[in-house]
Tab-separated table of C-alpha atoms in Angstrom:
chain	number	residue	atom	x	y	z
R	1	UNK	CA	-6.253	15.487	9.583
R	2	UNK	CA	-3.121	15.202	11.681
R	3	UNK	CA	-2.332	16.779	15.024
R	4	UNK	CA	0.497	16.319	17.476
R	5	UNK	CA	0.986	17.171	21.126
R	6	UNK	CA	4.667	16.774	21.945
R	7	UNK	CA	7.413	19.006	20.612
R	8	UNK	CA	10.373	16.601	20.294
R	9	UNK	CA	11.054	17.055	16.560
R	10	UNK	CA	9.955	19.711	14.077
R	11	UNK	CA	6.302	19.199	13.232
R	12	UNK	CA	6.638	20.139	9.582
R	13	UNK	CA	8.758	17.024	9.079
R	14	UNK	CA	6.059	14.860	10.639
R	15	UNK	CA	3.524	16.198	8.159
R	16	UNK	CA	5.693	15.459	5.125
R	17	UNK	CA	3.601	13.884	2.414
R	18	UNK	CA	0.320	15.100	3.925
R	19	UNK	CA	-1.894	18.075	3.217
R	20	UNK	CA	-0.207	20.700	5.441
R	21	UNK	CA	-3.429	22.711	5.628
R	22	UNK	CA	-4.902	19.860	7.666
R	23	UNK	CA	-2.053	19.528	10.194
R	24	UNK	CA	-2.756	21.080	13.599
R	25	UNK	CA	-1.207	21.143	17.050
R	26	UNK	CA	-2.894	21.518	20.431
R	27	UNK	CA	-1.105	23.954	22.716
R	28	UNK	CA	-2.004	24.333	26.394
R	29	UNK	CA	-1.644	28.097	26.387
R	30	UNK	CA	-2.784	31.248	24.624
R	31	UNK	CA	-0.625	31.854	21.584
R	32	UNK	CA	1.455	33.777	21.000
R	33	UNK	CA	1.694	34.893	24.648
R	34	UNK	CA	2.716	31.512	26.121
R	35	UNK	CA	4.494	29.544	23.409
R	36	UNK	CA	6.757	26.651	24.352
R	37	UNK	CA	6.659	24.231	27.253
R	38	UNK	CA	4.896	24.280	30.623
R	39	UNK	CA	2.546	27.113	29.642
R	40	UNK	CA	0.139	26.387	32.492
R	41	UNK	CA	2.913	26.546	35.103
R	42	UNK	CA	4.168	29.836	33.677
R	43	UNK	CA	0.632	31.241	33.781
R	44	UNK	CA	0.295	30.275	37.446
R	45	UNK	CA	3.673	31.838	38.271
R	46	UNK	CA	2.545	35.039	36.529
R	47	UNK	CA	-0.681	34.948	38.604
R	48	UNK	CA	-2.842	35.078	35.487
R	49	UNK	CA	-6.612	35.112	36.069
R	50	UNK	CA	-7.337	33.884	32.539
R	51	UNK	CA	-5.564	31.370	30.355
R	52	UNK	CA	-6.460	29.697	27.057
R	53	UNK	CA	-5.786	26.723	24.843
R	54	UNK	CA	-4.919	27.030	21.195
R	55	UNK	CA	-5.285	24.793	18.165
R	56	UNK	CA	-2.899	26.103	15.528
R	57	UNK	CA	-1.518	25.105	12.156
R	58	UNK	CA	1.814	23.323	12.165
R	59	UNK	CA	4.683	25.178	10.518
R	60	UNK	CA	8.479	25.140	10.816
R	61	UNK	CA	8.569	27.051	14.122
R	62	UNK	CA	7.698	26.154	17.703
R	63	UNK	CA	4.053	27.091	18.321
R	64	UNK	CA	4.198	29.734	15.574
R	65	UNK	CA	1.520	28.537	13.126
R	66	UNK	CA	-1.686	30.378	12.332
R	67	UNK	CA	-4.276	30.153	15.121
R	68	UNK	CA	-7.394	28.193	14.220
R	69	UNK	CA	-9.229	27.936	17.570
R	70	UNK	CA	-8.695	29.417	21.019
R	71	UNK	CA	-10.783	28.688	24.107
R	72	UNK	CA	-10.564	30.728	27.295
R	73	UNK	CA	-9.961	29.040	30.652
R	74	UNK	CA	-10.459	30.816	33.977
R	75	UNK	CA	-7.686	30.545	36.555
R	76	UNK	CA	-8.585	30.617	40.245
R	77	UNK	CA	-6.259	31.197	43.208
R	78	UNK	CA	-6.785	27.547	44.180
R	79	UNK	CA	-5.577	26.192	40.817
R	80	UNK	CA	-2.480	24.038	40.594
R	81	UNK	CA	-0.625	22.975	37.454
R	82	UNK	CA	-2.666	19.761	37.529
R	83	UNK	CA	-6.065	21.432	37.902
R	84	UNK	CA	-5.276	24.051	35.270
R	85	UNK	CA	-4.077	21.366	32.868
R	86	UNK	CA	-7.334	19.451	33.407
R	87	UNK	CA	-9.312	22.611	32.605
R	88	UNK	CA	-7.189	23.039	29.482
R	89	UNK	CA	-7.809	19.453	28.359
R	90	UNK	CA	-11.561	19.961	28.717
R	91	UNK	CA	-11.360	23.194	26.718
R	92	UNK	CA	-9.187	21.420	24.131
R	93	UNK	CA	-11.848	18.761	23.531
R	94	UNK	CA	-14.462	21.457	22.925
R	95	UNK	CA	-12.018	23.365	20.762
R	96	UNK	CA	-11.232	20.227	18.759
R	97	UNK	CA	-14.927	19.791	17.997
R	98	UNK	CA	-14.966	23.355	16.648
R	99	UNK	CA	-11.757	22.729	14.669
R	100	UNK	CA	-13.089	19.510	13.171
R	101	UNK	CA	-16.385	21.128	12.198
R	102	UNK	CA	-14.516	23.980	10.517
R	103	UNK	CA	-12.186	21.675	8.599
R	104	UNK	CA	-14.862	19.216	7.459
R	105	UNK	CA	-17.315	21.996	6.613
R	106	UNK	CA	-14.706	23.978	4.701
R	107	UNK	CA	-15.347	27.041	6.881
R	108	UNK	CA	-12.253	27.120	9.072
R	109	UNK	CA	-10.693	30.549	9.339
R	110	UNK	CA	-7.270	31.139	10.853
R	111	UNK	CA	-5.332	34.208	11.905
R	112	UNK	CA	-1.644	34.947	12.006
R	113	UNK	CA	-0.050	35.288	15.407
R	114	UNK	CA	1.116	38.714	16.532
R	115	UNK	CA	4.739	37.728	17.091
R	116	UNK	CA	5.446	40.942	19.032
R	117	UNK	CA	3.371	39.482	21.870
R	118	UNK	CA	5.243	36.172	21.902
R	119	UNK	CA	7.141	34.849	24.876
R	120	UNK	CA	8.551	31.336	24.512
R	121	UNK	CA	8.450	29.268	27.694
R	122	UNK	CA	11.343	26.926	28.304
């Protein structure tokens, strides 16, 4: 299984020669609402009270692949970009365990993103 965190080149190219169904990306925001970069900062600026992390399949777009796992993260008024990112990393580890169990057990289900709800952060 392959997964990547940074978005410097198209992910599909990085998965060339591998089983695409086993290529996933961790995103530090709820997809499709906060696609792109700095999702936690955008959530704080929007004064969100809830956020989420997403493990999604890698495709040719930016954060557009089918969602495999999402984990909710609560946002408090005291949160900073650093503290919210730390909460996201903790949720990502738990989410990765769920993702791995689904992939190895052959019971992973995914869902398409509702692109009408998408907002790409830049």
